[in-house]
Amino acid sequence: MKKFINDVSSIVDDTIEGFISIYGDIVKKVPDSRVIARKNIKQQRKTGIVIGNGAGHEPACIGFVGEGMLDGNAYGDIFSAPGPMHLLSAIKEADTGSGVLVLISNHAGDVMNSEMAVDMAKEDGIAVDSVLLYDDILSAPASQFRQRRGTAGTVFTYKIAGACAEEGKGLLEVKEIAERTRDRTRTITAALSPGISPLSKEPMFQIGEDEIQMGIGVHGEAAACVMKYESAQKTAVFMTEKILEDMEWSEGERMAVFVNGCGRTTYMELMIFYNEVRKFLKSKGIKLLRPLTGNFVTTQEMAGIALSVCRMDPEMETYWNRKTDTAAFPW
Amino acid sequence: MKKFINDVSSIVDDTIEGFISIYGDIVKKVPDSRVIARKNIKQQRKTGIVIGNGAGHEPACIGFVGEGMLDGNAYGDIFSAPGPMHLLSAIKEADTGSGVLVLISNHAGDVMNSEMAVDMAKEDGIAVDSVLLYDDILSAPASQFRQRRGTAGTVFTYKIAGACAEEGKGLLEVKEIAERTRDRTRTITAALSPGISPLSKEPMFQIGEDEIQMGIGVHGEAAACVMKYESAQKTAVFMTEKILEDMEWSEGERMAVFVNGCGRTTYMELMIFYNEVRKFLKSKGIKLLRPLTGNFVTTQEMAGIALSVCRMDPEMETYWNRKTDTAAFPW
């Protein structure tokens, strides 16, 4: 399988070089580490927000670094968590004297390396805390929700905690709203066709021609169940029902929907799918807030949709709507 | 091949319904026709800008309707030009008494139907004019440049003419800058894998596993040549050289690059490819302006890159940089 790349070993560094050449007015690469950080961050004083993730999910998370969202992103090899020294470098870069919150998407390597970096930062005298993010409801039952994987729904936390920090709130408050957003977010992913690993150049998993895989992870982790391919309407209703079953909610509540394309999902499909989710939630008496639609948290060119729903309160809603200045977030 | 759709016959209308439900603050559907128009356009007086295109290329062109870009988009069936009555409806909607410019991407159906609509609008007393857009250098030799197809590079014209109209310029001036932008734009497209037609549910063409097809059209029109698959660096240099050979330019000139993904092209590949184009143009003494990178003019989930280069003068540069308020244009 072909991609527009040079040597496989230089994919991530080539990506960063191109990215910085375009968005150098808002981001920079931190010297001697693979960290994308907000430019001029040291000129203000704010709670820093940092995350580490493997490459291959772009624009997540490099595209979310900037005003009103993330201050630093430690960027690993493809589908591989960045090392603790890179995370430490991101924390130091994001520290303006007001402390740093490390967001951790729940995957073993990310958790281990982020926790090591947090410990090292504490030893260096930085006020640092972390929040573990998990939103994929098909990766573990509700009784073991802390085992659930982090997936596309983490974007709600980046956005809302990021806006909260930008408004000058302290580390404790930013941590609290990050946890609140996580606790009110649920995600379920449906895959139609696999992405191609840039390393092996092979499809990352197999899907039958008449199948949808439900609950697949952002690195192609095994699906929870395989279903027969159905219309967008039936698929959307199935997924939205699963999400509503997994959380407490009441009629009249305000929710934001994120229809995330997993890479190759066309704009048409995103619009059609969102429309079905919208109609179903409306029929349940739910008030819909500004939605997010697009290929944001990708698994290379996987055909799939991660549907994420976040129950908002007025404070979260204000932060959700706040403008950002990033490469990829659309407002 | 699977997609998140309902009945094939409702794809376009379902897409529009979802799109309007999200972006209803900036666009609306014109009743009784398949036209997406800027909301509240009648509240100001400006030169209107309209285009028609078949569906299947989203976010083009529905995502470019809004302040600072297009006023109306007549939206056909999949890969099929909208009928003249829809185009006429778009023209009428965009007419605020200052005339309307119809942009026509050079494809037989679009040309025929747009010209019919222009004639009908004239009969209705609307001041209307049109500009034919052609930018695909591999679709016809330089000696027959008016036969060239319209492709991704048309976005430069939408953006620059749109900003010019927004600044209050008259129909003649907007037409002149649309023609100037077209004359200074060149595009070449490289495909790695086909998109899937939502109608036939089959790949739209075939590409050998070790091949790149150069010069393929936005509807999968036959490639001009088939090349051996090469690195992003070699492919980017080959394509950029072809573009430079096709136009007059001089060292020190200012150009903007558009690296358009054709559907499933990953963010990494867009960054890597742009980086190679940038380095090559820099080595030629060219000053690079703000680039555009992303999957904007798509052929469903085709893997490919349309490289477009526009030689800017100071006036065009100002309009290129001007902010828009649309669903899809990034600034």
Tab-separated table of N, CA, C and O in Angstrom, chain B residues 152-261:
chain	number	residue	atom	x	y	z
B	152	ALA	N	-8.688	21.345	-8.345
B	152	ALA	CA	-8.550	21.937	-7.010
B	152	ALA	C	-8.114	23.401	-7.016
B	152	ALA	O	-8.495	24.176	-6.128
B	153	GLY	N	-7.329	23.798	-8.008
B	153	GLY	CA	-6.818	25.168	-8.050
B	153	GLY	C	-7.903	26.219	-8.163
B	153	GLY	O	-7.651	27.406	-7.897
B	154	THR	N	-9.110	25.811	-8.532
B	154	THR	CA	-10.226	26.760	-8.588
B	154	THR	C	-10.491	27.394	-7.222
B	154	THR	O	-11.067	28.480	-7.153
B	155	VAL	N	-10.058	26.734	-6.167
B	155	VAL	CA	-10.272	27.281	-4.815
B	155	VAL	C	-9.567	28.630	-4.656
B	155	VAL	O	-10.061	29.515	-3.955
B	156	PHE	N	-8.418	28.791	-5.307
B	156	PHE	CA	-7.757	30.105	-5.252
B	156	PHE	C	-8.694	31.193	-5.777
B	156	PHE	O	-8.768	32.290	-5.232
B	157	THR	N	-9.402	30.879	-6.859
B	157	THR	CA	-10.308	31.875	-7.438
B	157	THR	C	-11.513	32.124	-6.535
B	157	THR	O	-11.932	33.269	-6.350
B	158	TYR	N	-12.075	31.050	-5.963
B	158	TYR	CA	-13.212	31.258	-5.043
B	158	TYR	C	-12.802	32.208	-3.921
B	158	TYR	O	-13.537	33.101	-3.524
B	159	LYS	N	-11.600	31.947	-3.394
B	159	LYS	CA	-11.164	32.705	-2.218
B	159	LYS	C	-10.863	34.158	-2.568
B	159	LYS	O	-11.304	35.079	-1.866
B	160	ILE	N	-10.114	34.359	-3.632
B	160	ILE	CA	-9.637	35.708	-3.952
B	160	ILE	C	-10.761	36.559	-4.542
B	160	ILE	O	-10.968	37.707	-4.130
B	161	ALA	N	-11.536	35.991	-5.463
B	161	ALA	CA	-12.666	36.749	-6.012
B	161	ALA	C	-13.712	36.987	-4.924
B	161	ALA	O	-14.327	38.061	-4.853
B	162	GLY	N	-13.891	35.993	-4.053
B	162	GLY	CA	-14.860	36.127	-2.958
B	162	GLY	C	-14.498	37.257	-2.016
B	162	GLY	O	-15.358	38.050	-1.603
B	163	ALA	N	-13.220	37.362	-1.679
B	163	ALA	CA	-12.779	38.439	-0.783
B	163	ALA	C	-12.911	39.790	-1.469
B	163	ALA	O	-13.290	40.787	-0.847
B	164	CYS	N	-12.609	39.821	-2.756
B	164	CYS	CA	-12.706	41.062	-3.537
B	164	CYS	C	-14.155	41.558	-3.552
B	164	CYS	O	-14.420	42.744	-3.328
B	165	ALA	N	-15.095	40.631	-3.781
B	165	ALA	CA	-16.516	41.005	-3.789
B	165	ALA	C	-16.955	41.477	-2.406
B	165	ALA	O	-17.723	42.431	-2.273
B	166	GLU	N	-16.443	40.815	-1.386
B	166	GLU	CA	-16.812	41.186	-0.014
B	166	GLU	C	-16.339	42.594	0.329
B	166	GLU	O	-16.960	43.288	1.143
B	167	GLU	N	-15.246	42.997	-0.294
B	167	GLU	CA	-14.714	44.347	-0.050
B	167	GLU	C	-15.482	45.408	-0.832
B	167	GLU	O	-15.087	46.576	-0.859
B	168	GLY	N	-16.538	44.983	-1.525
B	168	GLY	CA	-17.416	45.960	-2.166
B	168	GLY	C	-17.084	46.271	-3.614
B	168	GLY	O	-17.643	47.209	-4.190
B	169	LYS	N	-16.185	45.492	-4.213
B	169	LYS	CA	-15.827	45.766	-5.611
B	169	LYS	C	-16.970	45.362	-6.548
B	169	LYS	O	-17.742	44.445	-6.258
B	170	GLY	N	-17.023	46.025	-7.697
B	170	GLY	CA	-18.084	45.784	-8.669
B	170	GLY	C	-17.828	44.542	-9.511
B	170	GLY	O	-16.742	43.948	-9.492
B	171	LEU	N	-18.848	44.187	-10.289
B	171	LEU	CA	-18.797	42.956	-11.085
B	171	LEU	C	-17.586	42.908	-12.011
B	171	LEU	O	-16.920	41.879	-12.132
B	172	LEU	N	-17.280	44.031	-12.651
B	172	LEU	CA	-16.152	44.049	-13.592
B	172	LEU	C	-14.828	43.762	-12.890
B	172	LEU	O	-13.998	42.999	-13.381
B	173	GLU	N	-14.658	44.399	-11.738
B	173	GLU	CA	-13.409	44.201	-10.994
B	173	GLU	C	-13.291	42.776	-10.464
B	173	GLU	O	-12.219	42.177	-10.473
B	174	VAL	N	-14.416	42.243	-9.985
B	174	VAL	CA	-14.392	40.881	-9.446
B	174	VAL	C	-14.099	39.889	-10.575
B	174	VAL	O	-13.317	38.950	-10.413
B	175	LYS	N	-14.704	40.142	-11.730
B	175	LYS	CA	-14.435	39.267	-12.876
B	175	LYS	C	-12.957	39.327	-13.262
B	175	LYS	O	-12.328	38.302	-13.536
B	176	GLU	N	-12.417	40.524	-13.267
B	176	GLU	CA	-11.010	40.682	-13.671
B	176	GLU	C	-10.077	39.924	-12.725
B	176	GLU	O	-9.160	39.225	-13.162
B	177	ILE	N	-10.338	40.020	-11.422
B	177	ILE	CA	-9.414	39.339	-10.500
B	177	ILE	C	-9.642	37.821	-10.520
B	177	ILE	O	-8.710	37.043	-10.297
B	178	ALA	N	-10.857	37.396	-10.836
B	178	ALA	CA	-11.104	35.953	-10.991
B	178	ALA	C	-10.294	35.418	-12.170
B	178	ALA	O	-9.647	34.364	-12.079
B	179	GLU	N	-10.297	36.161	-13.269
B	179	GLU	CA	-9.534	35.732	-14.453
B	179	GLU	C	-8.027	35.777	-14.174
B	179	GLU	O	-7.278	34.886	-14.576
B	180	ARG	N	-7.618	36.821	-13.471
B	180	ARG	CA	-6.192	36.956	-13.164
B	180	ARG	C	-5.729	35.791	-12.280
B	180	ARG	O	-4.663	35.218	-12.486
B	181	THR	N	-6.550	35.444	-11.297
B	181	THR	CA	-6.182	34.341	-10.402
B	181	THR	C	-6.105	33.031	-11.186
B	181	THR	O	-5.156	32.254	-11.043
B	182	ARG	N	-7.114	32.790	-12.008
B	182	ARG	CA	-7.098	31.591	-12.855
B	182	ARG	C	-5.835	31.543	-13.711
B	182	ARG	O	-5.161	30.513	-13.788
B	183	ASP	N	-5.492	32.672	-14.329
B	183	ASP	CA	-4.350	32.689	-15.245
B	183	ASP	C	-3.023	32.474	-14.522
B	183	ASP	O	-2.027	32.110	-15.149
B	184	ARG	N	-3.008	32.684	-13.216
B	184	ARG	CA	-1.775	32.538	-12.452
B	184	ARG	C	-1.756	31.250	-11.626
B	184	ARG	O	-0.910	31.096	-10.741
B	185	THR	N	-2.708	30.349	-11.883
B	185	THR	CA	-2.821	29.118	-11.093
B	185	THR	C	-2.590	27.889	-11.971
B	185	THR	O	-3.096	27.825	-13.094
B	186	ARG	N	-1.847	26.936	-11.454
B	186	ARG	CA	-1.623	25.669	-12.156
B	186	ARG	C	-1.779	24.524	-11.161
B	186	ARG	O	-1.331	24.633	-10.010
B	187	THR	N	-2.351	23.410	-11.630
B	187	THR	CA	-2.585	22.260	-10.747
B	187	THR	C	-2.175	20.972	-11.441
B	187	THR	O	-2.322	20.838	-12.663
B	188	ILE	N	-1.688	20.029	-10.642
B	188	ILE	CA	-1.386	18.688	-11.145
B	188	ILE	C	-1.769	17.694	-10.048
B	188	ILE	O	-1.514	17.941	-8.867
B	189	THR	N	-2.404	16.610	-10.440
B	189	THR	CA	-2.953	15.671	-9.458
B	189	THR	C	-2.298	14.299	-9.585
B	189	THR	O	-2.160	13.768	-10.691
B	190	ALA	N	-1.911	13.742	-8.441
B	190	ALA	CA	-1.324	12.400	-8.387
B	190	ALA	C	-2.232	11.506	-7.555
B	190	ALA	O	-2.547	11.837	-6.417
B	191	ALA	N	-2.642	10.378	-8.122
B	191	ALA	CA	-3.523	9.456	-7.396
B	191	ALA	C	-2.782	8.169	-7.057
B	191	ALA	O	-2.031	7.635	-7.877
B	192	LEU	N	-3.028	7.681	-5.831
B	192	LEU	CA	-2.443	6.403	-5.394
B	192	LEU	C	-3.481	5.281	-5.366
B	192	LEU	O	-3.149	4.124	-5.617
B	193	SER	N	-4.704	5.614	-4.996
B	193	SER	CA	-5.781	4.607	-4.927
B	193	SER	C	-7.094	5.303	-5.265
B	193	SER	O	-7.271	6.472	-4.947
B	194	PRO	N	-8.025	4.586	-5.875
B	194	PRO	CA	-9.273	5.216	-6.315
B	194	PRO	C	-10.230	5.486	-5.168
B	194	PRO	O	-10.156	4.869	-4.108
B	195	GLY	N	-11.172	6.405	-5.398
B	195	GLY	CA	-12.325	6.546	-4.521
B	195	GLY	C	-13.384	5.531	-4.918
B	195	GLY	O	-13.288	4.881	-5.964
B	196	ILE	N	-14.385	5.404	-4.047
B	196	ILE	CA	-15.470	4.457	-4.280
B	196	ILE	C	-16.703	5.254	-4.690
B	196	ILE	O	-17.141	6.132	-3.944
B	197	SER	N	-17.265	4.952	-5.838
B	197	SER	CA	-18.484	5.637	-6.244
B	197	SER	C	-19.626	5.238	-5.315
B	197	SER	O	-19.867	4.050	-5.107
B	198	PRO	N	-20.344	6.214	-4.755
B	198	PRO	CA	-21.488	5.853	-3.905
B	198	PRO	C	-22.617	5.240	-4.735
B	198	PRO	O	-23.496	4.589	-4.188
B	199	LEU	N	-22.576	5.448	-6.040
B	199	LEU	CA	-23.638	4.933	-6.906
B	199	LEU	C	-23.393	3.461	-7.234
B	199	LEU	O	-24.225	2.605	-6.971
B	200	SER	N	-22.215	3.166	-7.786
B	200	SER	CA	-21.921	1.775	-8.162
B	200	SER	C	-21.371	0.978	-6.988
B	200	SER	O	-21.353	-0.241	-7.011
B	201	LYS	N	-20.902	1.694	-5.958
B	201	LYS	CA	-20.217	1.073	-4.809
B	201	LYS	C	-18.949	0.318	-5.220
B	201	LYS	O	-18.489	-0.583	-4.515
B	202	GLU	N	-18.400	0.698	-6.362
B	202	GLU	CA	-17.169	0.076	-6.849
B	202	GLU	C	-16.078	1.142	-6.956
B	202	GLU	O	-16.380	2.328	-7.089
B	203	PRO	N	-14.801	0.715	-6.942
B	203	PRO	CA	-13.712	1.671	-7.177
B	203	PRO	C	-13.916	2.375	-8.517
B	203	PRO	O	-14.343	1.751	-9.487
B	204	MET	N	-13.601	3.678	-8.557
B	204	MET	CA	-13.896	4.472	-9.746
B	204	MET	C	-12.897	4.234	-10.876
B	204	MET	O	-13.141	4.617	-12.011
B	205	PHE	N	-11.734	3.672	-10.557
B	205	PHE	CA	-10.758	3.294	-11.585
B	205	PHE	C	-9.759	2.356	-10.923
B	205	PHE	O	-9.881	2.080	-9.724
B	206	GLN	N	-8.808	1.852	-11.671
B	206	GLN	CA	-7.827	0.923	-11.125
B	206	GLN	C	-6.433	1.548	-11.176
B	206	GLN	O	-6.108	2.251	-12.132
B	207	ILE	N	-5.643	1.288	-10.151
B	207	ILE	CA	-4.240	1.720	-10.146
B	207	ILE	C	-3.402	0.531	-9.703
B	207	ILE	O	-3.734	-0.122	-8.707
B	208	GLY	N	-2.332	0.267	-10.423
B	208	GLY	CA	-1.439	-0.827	-10.044
B	208	GLY	C	-0.790	-0.561	-8.694
B	208	GLY	O	-0.609	0.591	-8.290
B	209	GLU	N	-0.432	-1.618	-8.001
B	209	GLU	CA	0.084	-1.516	-6.630
B	209	GLU	C	1.373	-0.693	-6.566
B	209	GLU	O	1.666	-0.082	-5.551
B	210	ASP	N	2.123	-0.656	-7.664
B	210	ASP	CA	3.404	0.053	-7.645
B	210	ASP	C	3.349	1.328	-8.498
B	210	ASP	O	4.369	1.821	-8.954
B	211	GLU	N	2.136	1.850	-8.699
B	211	GLU	CA	1.980	2.966	-9.638
B	211	GLU	C	1.403	4.224	-8.989
B	211	GLU	O	0.674	4.155	-7.999
B	212	ILE	N	1.727	5.347	-9.602
B	212	ILE	CA	1.053	6.617	-9.329
B	212	ILE	C	0.435	7.069	-10.644
B	212	ILE	O	1.096	7.024	-11.681
B	213	GLN	N	-0.820	7.477	-10.603
B	213	GLN	CA	-1.425	8.022	-11.813
B	213	GLN	C	-1.381	9.543	-11.730
B	213	GLN	O	-1.878	10.144	-10.783
B	214	MET	N	-0.786	10.145	-12.757
B	214	MET	CA	-0.610	11.599	-12.793
B	214	MET	C	-1.623	12.215	-13.738
B	214	MET	O	-1.747	11.770	-14.883
B	215	GLY	N	-2.318	13.242	-13.241
B	215	GLY	CA	-3.204	13.989	-14.121
B	215	GLY	C	-4.625	13.469	-14.125
B	215	GLY	O	-5.407	13.774	-15.022
B	216	ILE	N	-4.968	12.723	-13.105
B	216	ILE	CA	-6.330	12.191	-13.014
B	216	ILE	C	-7.286	13.343	-12.672
B	216	ILE	O	-6.912	14.280	-11.976
B	217	GLY	N	-8.518	13.275	-13.186
B	217	GLY	CA	-9.470	14.359	-12.957
B	217	GLY	C	-10.274	14.166	-11.685
B	217	GLY	O	-10.227	13.098	-11.063
B	218	VAL	N	-11.027	15.193	-11.303
B	218	VAL	CA	-11.778	15.141	-10.042
B	218	VAL	C	-12.936	14.149	-10.072
B	218	VAL	O	-13.533	13.861	-9.041
B	219	HIS	N	-13.293	13.656	-11.242
B	219	HIS	CA	-14.301	12.592	-11.309
B	219	HIS	C	-13.650	11.272	-11.696
B	219	HIS	O	-14.314	10.359	-12.166
B	220	GLY	N	-12.329	11.190	-11.559
B	220	GLY	CA	-11.622	9.982	-11.966
B	220	GLY	C	-11.358	9.935	-13.465
B	220	GLY	O	-11.093	8.868	-14.014
B	221	GLU	N	-11.412	11.097	-14.143
B	221	GLU	CA	-11.076	11.120	-15.570
B	221	GLU	C	-9.673	10.550	-15.770
B	221	GLU	O	-8.795	10.734	-14.930
B	222	ALA	N	-9.462	9.918	-16.917
B	222	ALA	CA	-8.233	9.158	-17.168
B	222	ALA	C	-6.974	9.978	-16.915
B	222	ALA	O	-6.912	11.172	-17.204
B	223	ALA	N	-5.972	9.319	-16.362
B	223	ALA	CA	-4.698	9.960	-16.084
B	223	ALA	C	-3.946	10.222	-17.375
B	223	ALA	O	-4.126	9.529	-18.374
B	224	ALA	N	-3.072	11.241	-17.333
B	224	ALA	CA	-2.239	11.558	-18.491
B	224	ALA	C	-1.073	10.584	-18.592
B	224	ALA	O	-0.609	10.258	-19.680
B	225	CYS	N	-0.579	10.132	-17.447
B	225	CYS	CA	0.533	9.190	-17.475
B	225	CYS	C	0.571	8.384	-16.180
B	225	CYS	O	0.053	8.811	-15.146
B	226	VAL	N	1.163	7.219	-16.279
B	226	VAL	CA	1.309	6.348	-15.119
B	226	VAL	C	2.791	6.276	-14.797
B	226	VAL	O	3.618	6.060	-15.678
B	227	MET	N	3.109	6.517	-13.529
B	227	MET	CA	4.513	6.509	-13.118
B	227	MET	C	4.747	5.439	-12.071
B	227	MET	O	3.821	4.977	-11.420
B	228	LYS	N	5.997	5.119	-11.874
B	228	LYS	CA	6.354	4.197	-10.812
B	228	LYS	C	6.212	4.944	-9.483
B	228	LYS	O	6.554	6.118	-9.379
B	229	TYR	N	5.699	4.252	-8.487
B	229	TYR	CA	5.570	4.840	-7.151
B	229	TYR	C	6.941	5.234	-6.624
B	229	TYR	O	7.884	4.461	-6.695
B	230	GLU	N	7.029	6.456	-6.122
B	230	GLU	CA	8.305	6.995	-5.638
B	230	GLU	C	8.096	7.673	-4.285
B	230	GLU	O	6.972	7.802	-3.814
B	231	SER	N	9.168	8.144	-3.695
B	231	SER	CA	9.076	8.859	-2.420
B	231	SER	C	8.287	10.150	-2.590
B	231	SER	O	8.161	10.686	-3.696
B	232	ALA	N	7.782	10.666	-1.462
B	232	ALA	CA	7.083	11.954	-1.477
B	232	ALA	C	8.000	13.033	-2.046
B	232	ALA	O	7.558	13.900	-2.808
B	233	GLN	N	9.270	12.963	-1.694
B	233	GLN	CA	10.214	13.993	-2.145
B	233	GLN	C	10.301	14.000	-3.667
B	233	GLN	O	10.157	15.045	-4.304
B	234	LYS	N	10.511	12.814	-4.254
B	234	LYS	CA	10.651	12.754	-5.720
B	234	LYS	C	9.342	13.112	-6.416
B	234	LYS	O	9.330	13.800	-7.441
B	235	THR	N	8.233	12.637	-5.862
B	235	THR	CA	6.933	12.928	-6.463
B	235	THR	C	6.638	14.428	-6.400
B	235	THR	O	6.185	15.029	-7.380
B	236	ALA	N	6.917	15.022	-5.246
B	236	ALA	CA	6.643	16.455	-5.070
B	236	ALA	C	7.505	17.288	-6.014
B	236	ALA	O	7.018	18.242	-6.636
B	237	VAL	N	8.765	16.929	-6.144
B	237	VAL	CA	9.657	17.693	-7.025
B	237	VAL	C	9.209	17.539	-8.479
B	237	VAL	O	9.131	18.519	-9.228
B	238	PHE	N	8.865	16.326	-8.872
B	238	PHE	CA	8.385	16.097	-10.245
B	238	PHE	C	7.177	16.981	-10.547
B	238	PHE	O	7.115	17.669	-11.573
B	239	MET	N	6.218	16.990	-9.629
B	239	MET	CA	4.980	17.738	-9.867
B	239	MET	C	5.230	19.246	-9.860
B	239	MET	O	4.691	19.987	-10.691
B	240	THR	N	6.054	19.702	-8.921
B	240	THR	CA	6.323	21.135	-8.830
B	240	THR	C	7.088	21.613	-10.063
B	240	THR	O	6.819	22.698	-10.600
B	241	GLU	N	8.021	20.800	-10.526
B	241	GLU	CA	8.764	21.159	-11.747
B	241	GLU	C	7.828	21.289	-12.937
B	241	GLU	O	7.952	22.218	-13.736
B	242	LYS	N	6.902	20.342	-13.062
B	242	LYS	CA	5.930	20.401	-14.171
B	242	LYS	C	5.149	21.717	-14.127
B	242	LYS	O	4.883	22.333	-15.160
B	243	ILE	N	4.771	22.114	-12.928
B	243	ILE	CA	4.006	23.362	-12.782
B	243	ILE	C	4.864	24.569	-13.155
B	243	ILE	O	4.423	25.454	-13.897
B	244	LEU	N	6.096	24.592	-12.673
B	244	LEU	CA	6.970	25.734	-12.981
B	244	LEU	C	7.257	25.815	-14.484
B	244	LEU	O	7.344	26.905	-15.052
B	245	GLU	N	7.379	24.643	-15.117
B	245	GLU	CA	7.629	24.625	-16.571
B	245	GLU	C	6.451	25.196	-17.350
B	245	GLU	O	6.613	25.679	-18.465
B	246	ASP	N	5.271	25.107	-16.753
B	246	ASP	CA	4.053	25.488	-17.477
B	246	ASP	C	3.737	26.977	-17.365
B	246	ASP	O	2.818	27.470	-18.007
B	247	MET	N	4.475	27.703	-16.516
B	247	MET	CA	4.144	29.128	-16.377
B	247	MET	C	5.396	29.992	-16.367
B	247	MET	O	6.495	29.518	-16.121
B	248	GLU	N	5.176	31.263	-16.653
B	248	GLU	CA	6.287	32.211	-16.572
B	248	GLU	C	6.417	32.700	-15.145
B	248	GLU	O	5.434	33.107	-14.532
B	249	TRP	N	7.615	32.663	-14.638
B	249	TRP	CA	7.827	33.118	-13.260
B	249	TRP	C	9.261	33.583	-13.146
B	249	TRP	O	10.102	33.295	-13.996
B	250	SER	N	9.543	34.299	-12.087
B	250	SER	CA	10.917	34.752	-11.894
B	250	SER	C	11.309	34.610	-10.432
B	250	SER	O	10.446	34.562	-9.544
B	251	GLU	N	12.585	34.515	-10.209
B	251	GLU	CA	13.110	34.386	-8.853
B	251	GLU	C	12.623	35.549	-8.000
B	251	GLU	O	12.515	36.679	-8.491
B	252	GLY	N	12.327	35.250	-6.740
B	252	GLY	CA	11.862	36.296	-5.839
B	252	GLY	C	10.353	36.472	-5.863
B	252	GLY	O	9.803	37.225	-5.056
B	253	GLU	N	9.686	35.778	-6.775
B	253	GLU	CA	8.228	35.911	-6.853
B	253	GLU	C	7.553	35.294	-5.633
B	253	GLU	O	8.100	34.410	-4.981
B	254	ARG	N	6.315	35.740	-5.382
B	254	ARG	CA	5.559	35.261	-4.223
B	254	ARG	C	4.457	34.315	-4.703
B	254	ARG	O	3.647	34.674	-5.551
B	255	MET	N	4.453	33.116	-4.139
B	255	MET	CA	3.470	32.112	-4.558
B	255	MET	C	2.824	31.477	-3.331
B	255	MET	O	3.449	31.343	-2.288
B	256	ALA	N	1.566	31.064	-3.503
B	256	ALA	CA	0.901	30.281	-2.458
B	256	ALA	C	0.699	28.867	-2.987
B	256	ALA	O	0.381	28.666	-4.159
B	257	VAL	N	0.904	27.903	-2.106
B	257	VAL	CA	0.782	26.487	-2.457
B	257	VAL	C	-0.479	25.930	-1.802
B	257	VAL	O	-0.763	26.223	-0.644
B	258	PHE	N	-1.213	25.144	-2.559
B	258	PHE	CA	-2.379	24.421	-2.035
B	258	PHE	C	-2.096	22.932	-2.227
B	258	PHE	O	-1.997	22.464	-3.354
B	259	VAL	N	-1.914	22.219	-1.118
B	259	VAL	CA	-1.763	20.762	-1.175
B	259	VAL	C	-3.113	20.173	-0.789
B	259	VAL	O	-3.485	20.144	0.388
B	260	ASN	N	-3.855	19.767	-1.813
B	260	ASN	CA	-5.215	19.269	-1.600
B	260	ASN	C	-5.226	17.748	-1.531
B	260	ASN	O	-4.816	17.077	-2.481
B	261	GLY	N	-5.688	17.221	-0.423
B	261	GLY	CA	-5.914	15.777	-0.349
B	261	GLY	C	-7.185	15.433	-1.100
B	261	GLY	O	-8.171	16.167	-1.041
